[in-house]
Amino acid sequence: KIEAEAAVEGAKLKAEALKIETDAELERMVSAREADIKYTAEQNRMEIEKNKEMARIETEKFKSMVDALGSETIQSIASGPQNQQVRLLQSLGLKSTLITDGRTP
């Protein structure tokens, strides 16, 4: 009888030890996952900020180039021969565009 009680008590202790180990492993995994999510969110935030800044820089660059040329110059080049239009667009860094006379869609 004493041996059986000792065996039952030993089994209870083993089960409790296993539960403690399992809980600790679960807590470690949850912490690791939270850290991974936090890291990914920060990386995404930094990438968004970088893209916003790059867009702002490109916008400022284009605006300064247009301001340097002047609207009259751009208008006269745009209404000139096709090769001048192409060179204008290339100098502004545009890869494609649609220029109309403003009266037709």
Coordinates of N, CA and C in Angstrom, one line a residue:
K1 N 0.8 -1.2 0.0 CA 0.0 0.0 0.0 C 0.9 1.2 0.0
I2 N 1.9 1.3 0.8 CA 2.8 2.4 0.9 C 3.5 2.6 -0.5
E3 N 3.9 1.5 -1.1 CA 4.5 1.6 -2.4 C 3.6 2.2 -3.5
A4 N 2.3 1.8 -3.4 CA 1.3 2.3 -4.4 C 1.1 3.8 -4.2
E5 N 1.0 4.2 -2.9 CA 0.8 5.7 -2.6 C 2.1 6.5 -3.0
A6 N 3.2 5.9 -2.8 CA 4.5 6.6 -3.3 C 4.5 6.7 -4.8
A7 N 4.1 5.6 -5.5 CA 4.0 5.7 -6.9 C 3.0 6.7 -7.4
V8 N 1.9 6.8 -6.8 CA 0.9 7.8 -7.1 C 1.4 9.2 -6.9
E9 N 2.0 9.4 -5.7 CA 2.6 10.7 -5.4 C 3.7 11.1 -6.4
G10 N 4.5 10.1 -6.8 CA 5.6 10.3 -7.8 C 5.0 10.7 -9.1
A11 N 3.9 10.0 -9.5 CA 3.3 10.4 -10.8 C 2.7 11.8 -10.8
K12 N 2.1 12.2 -9.6 CA 1.6 13.5 -9.5 C 2.7 14.6 -9.6
L13 N 3.8 14.3 -8.9 CA 4.9 15.2 -9.0 C 5.5 15.3 -10.4
K14 N 5.6 14.2 -11.1 CA 6.1 14.2 -12.5 C 5.1 15.0 -13.4
A15 N 3.8 14.8 -13.2 CA 2.8 15.5 -14.0 C 2.9 17.0 -13.7
E16 N 3.1 17.4 -12.4 CA 3.2 18.8 -12.1 C 4.5 19.4 -12.7
A17 N 5.6 18.7 -12.6 CA 6.9 19.2 -13.2 C 6.7 19.3 -14.7
L18 N 6.0 18.4 -15.4 CA 5.8 18.5 -16.8 C 4.9 19.7 -17.1
K19 N 3.9 20.0 -16.3 CA 3.0 21.1 -16.5 C 3.8 22.4 -16.4
I20 N 4.7 22.5 -15.4 CA 5.5 23.7 -15.2 C 6.4 23.9 -16.4
E21 N 7.1 22.8 -16.9 CA 7.9 23.0 -18.1 C 7.1 23.4 -19.3
T22 N 6.0 22.8 -19.5 CA 5.1 23.2 -20.6 C 4.7 24.6 -20.5
D23 N 4.3 25.1 -19.3 CA 3.9 26.5 -19.2 C 5.0 27.4 -19.5
A24 N 6.2 27.1 -19.0 CA 7.4 27.9 -19.2 C 7.7 28.0 -20.7
E25 N 7.6 26.9 -21.4 CA 7.8 26.8 -22.9 C 6.8 27.7 -23.6
L26 N 5.6 27.6 -23.2 CA 4.5 28.3 -23.8 C 4.7 29.8 -23.6
E27 N 5.1 30.2 -22.4 CA 5.4 31.6 -22.1 C 6.6 32.1 -23.0
R28 N 7.6 31.3 -23.1 CA 8.7 31.7 -23.9 C 8.3 31.9 -25.4
M29 N 7.5 31.0 -25.9 CA 7.0 31.1 -27.3 C 6.2 32.3 -27.5
V30 N 5.3 32.6 -26.5 CA 4.4 33.8 -26.6 C 5.3 35.0 -26.6
S31 N 6.3 35.1 -25.8 CA 7.2 36.3 -25.7 C 8.0 36.4 -27.0
A32 N 8.4 35.3 -27.5 CA 9.2 35.4 -28.8 C 8.3 35.8 -29.9
R33 N 7.1 35.4 -30.0 CA 6.1 35.8 -31.0 C 5.8 37.3 -30.9
E34 N 5.6 37.7 -29.7 CA 5.3 39.2 -29.5 C 6.5 40.0 -29.9
A35 N 7.7 39.6 -29.6 CA 8.9 40.3 -30.0 C 9.0 40.3 -31.5
D36 N 8.7 39.2 -32.2 CA 8.7 39.1 -33.6 C 7.7 40.1 -34.3
I37 N 6.5 40.1 -33.7 CA 5.4 41.0 -34.2 C 5.9 42.5 -34.0
K38 N 6.4 42.8 -32.9 CA 6.9 44.2 -32.6 C 8.0 44.6 -33.6
Y39 N 8.9 43.7 -33.8 CA 10.0 43.9 -34.8 C 9.5 44.2 -36.2
T40 N 8.5 43.3 -36.6 CA 8.0 43.4 -38.0 C 7.2 44.7 -38.1
A41 N 6.4 45.1 -37.1 CA 5.7 46.3 -37.1 C 6.6 47.5 -37.2
E42 N 7.7 47.5 -36.5 CA 8.7 48.6 -36.5 C 9.3 48.7 -37.9
Q43 N 9.7 47.5 -38.5 CA 10.3 47.5 -39.8 C 9.3 48.1 -40.8
N44 N 8.0 47.7 -40.7 CA 7.0 48.2 -41.7 C 6.9 49.7 -41.5
R45 N 6.9 50.2 -40.3 CA 6.7 51.7 -40.0 C 7.9 52.4 -40.6
M46 N 9.1 51.9 -40.4 CA 10.3 52.5 -41.0 C 10.3 52.5 -42.5
E47 N 9.8 51.4 -43.1 CA 9.7 51.4 -44.6 C 8.7 52.4 -45.1
I48 N 7.6 52.5 -44.4 CA 6.6 53.5 -44.8 C 7.2 54.9 -44.7
E49 N 7.9 55.2 -43.6 CA 8.5 56.5 -43.5 C 9.5 56.8 -44.6
K50 N 10.3 55.8 -44.9 CA 11.3 55.9 -46.0 C 10.6 56.2 -47.3
N51 N 9.5 55.5 -47.6 CA 8.8 55.7 -48.9 C 8.2 57.1 -48.9
K52 N 7.6 57.5 -47.8 CA 7.1 58.9 -47.8 C 8.1 59.9 -48.0
E53 N 9.3 59.8 -47.4 CA 10.3 60.7 -47.5 C 10.9 60.7 -49.0
M54 N 11.0 59.5 -49.6 CA 11.5 59.4 -51.0 C 10.5 60.1 -51.9
A55 N 9.2 59.9 -51.7 CA 8.2 60.6 -52.5 C 8.2 62.1 -52.3
R56 N 8.4 62.6 -51.1 CA 8.5 64.0 -50.9 C 9.8 64.6 -51.6
I57 N 10.9 63.8 -51.5 CA 12.1 64.3 -52.2 C 11.9 64.4 -53.7
E58 N 11.3 63.3 -54.3 CA 11.0 63.3 -55.7 C 10.1 64.4 -56.1
T59 N 9.1 64.7 -55.3 CA 8.1 65.8 -55.6 C 8.8 67.1 -55.6
E60 N 9.7 67.3 -54.6 CA 10.4 68.6 -54.5 C 11.4 68.7 -55.7
K61 N 12.0 67.6 -56.0 CA 13.0 67.7 -57.2 C 12.2 68.1 -58.4
F62 N 11.1 67.4 -58.7 CA 10.3 67.7 -59.9 C 9.9 69.2 -59.9
K63 N 9.4 69.6 -58.7 CA 8.9 71.0 -58.6 C 10.0 72.0 -58.8
S64 N 11.2 71.7 -58.3 CA 12.3 72.7 -58.5 C 12.7 72.7 -60.0
M65 N 12.7 71.5 -60.6 CA 13.0 71.5 -62.0 C 12.0 72.3 -62.9
V66 N 10.8 72.1 -62.6 CA 9.7 72.9 -63.3 C 9.8 74.4 -63.0
D67 N 10.1 74.7 -61.7 CA 10.3 76.1 -61.4 C 11.5 76.7 -62.1
A68 N 12.6 76.0 -62.2 CA 13.8 76.5 -62.8 C 13.5 76.7 -64.3
L69 N 12.8 75.9 -65.0 CA 12.5 76.1 -66.4 C 11.5 77.2 -66.6
G70 N 10.5 77.3 -65.8 CA 9.4 78.2 -65.9 C 8.3 77.7 -66.8
S71 N 7.1 78.1 -66.4 CA 5.9 77.5 -67.1 C 5.9 78.0 -68.6
E72 N 6.3 79.2 -68.9 CA 6.3 79.6 -70.3 C 7.3 78.8 -71.1
T73 N 8.4 78.5 -70.6 CA 9.4 77.7 -71.3 C 8.9 76.3 -71.6
I74 N 8.3 75.7 -70.6 CA 7.7 74.3 -70.7 C 6.6 74.4 -71.7
Q75 N 5.8 75.4 -71.7 CA 4.7 75.5 -72.6 C 5.2 75.7 -74.1
S76 N 6.2 76.5 -74.3 CA 6.7 76.6 -75.6 C 7.4 75.4 -76.1
I77 N 8.1 74.7 -75.3 CA 8.7 73.4 -75.7 C 7.6 72.4 -76.0
A78 N 6.6 72.3 -75.1 CA 5.5 71.3 -75.3 C 4.8 71.6 -76.6
S79 N 4.7 72.9 -77.0 CA 4.0 73.1 -78.3 C 4.9 73.1 -79.5
G80 N 6.2 72.8 -79.3 CA 7.2 72.8 -80.3 C 7.2 71.4 -81.0
P81 N 8.3 71.2 -81.7 CA 8.4 69.9 -82.4 C 8.5 68.7 -81.5
Q82 N 8.2 67.5 -82.0 CA 8.1 66.3 -81.2 C 9.4 66.0 -80.5
N83 N 10.6 66.2 -81.1 CA 11.8 65.9 -80.5 C 12.1 66.8 -79.3
Q84 N 11.7 68.0 -79.4 CA 11.8 68.9 -78.2 C 11.0 68.4 -77.1
Q85 N 9.8 68.0 -77.4 CA 8.9 67.5 -76.3 C 9.5 66.3 -75.6
V86 N 10.1 65.4 -76.4 CA 10.7 64.2 -75.9 C 11.9 64.5 -75.0
R87 N 12.7 65.5 -75.4 CA 13.8 65.9 -74.6 C 13.4 66.6 -73.3
L88 N 12.3 67.3 -73.4 CA 11.8 68.0 -72.2 C 11.3 66.9 -71.2
L89 N 10.6 66.0 -71.7 CA 10.1 64.9 -70.8 C 11.2 64.1 -70.2
Q90 N 12.2 63.8 -71.0 CA 13.4 63.1 -70.5 C 14.1 63.9 -69.4
S91 N 14.3 65.2 -69.7 CA 15.0 66.1 -68.7 C 14.2 66.2 -67.4
L92 N 12.9 66.1 -67.4 CA 12.1 66.1 -66.2 C 12.0 64.8 -65.5
G93 N 12.6 63.8 -66.2 CA 12.6 62.4 -65.5 C 11.3 61.7 -65.7
L94 N 10.5 62.1 -66.7 CA 9.2 61.5 -66.9 C 9.4 60.4 -67.9
K95 N 8.8 59.2 -67.7 CA 9.0 58.1 -68.6 C 7.8 58.0 -69.6
S96 N 6.6 58.5 -69.2 CA 5.5 58.6 -70.1 C 4.6 59.7 -69.7
T97 N 3.9 60.3 -70.6 CA 2.9 61.3 -70.3 C 1.9 61.5 -71.4
L98 N 0.9 62.2 -71.2 CA -0.1 62.5 -72.2 C -0.3 64.0 -72.2
I99 N 0.0 64.7 -73.3 CA -0.1 66.1 -73.4 C -1.2 66.4 -74.4
T100 N -2.2 67.2 -73.9 CA -3.3 67.6 -74.7 C -3.4 69.1 -74.9
D101 N -4.2 69.6 -75.7 CA -4.4 71.0 -75.9 C -5.3 71.6 -74.9
G102 N -5.9 70.8 -74.0 CA -6.8 71.3 -73.0 C -8.2 71.4 -73.4
R103 N -8.5 71.2 -74.7 CA -9.9 71.2 -75.1 C -10.5 69.9 -75.4
T104 N -9.6 68.9 -75.6 CA -10.1 67.5 -75.9 C -9.6 66.6 -74.7
P105 N -10.5 65.7 -74.3 CA -10.1 64.9 -73.2 C -9.0 63.9 -73.5

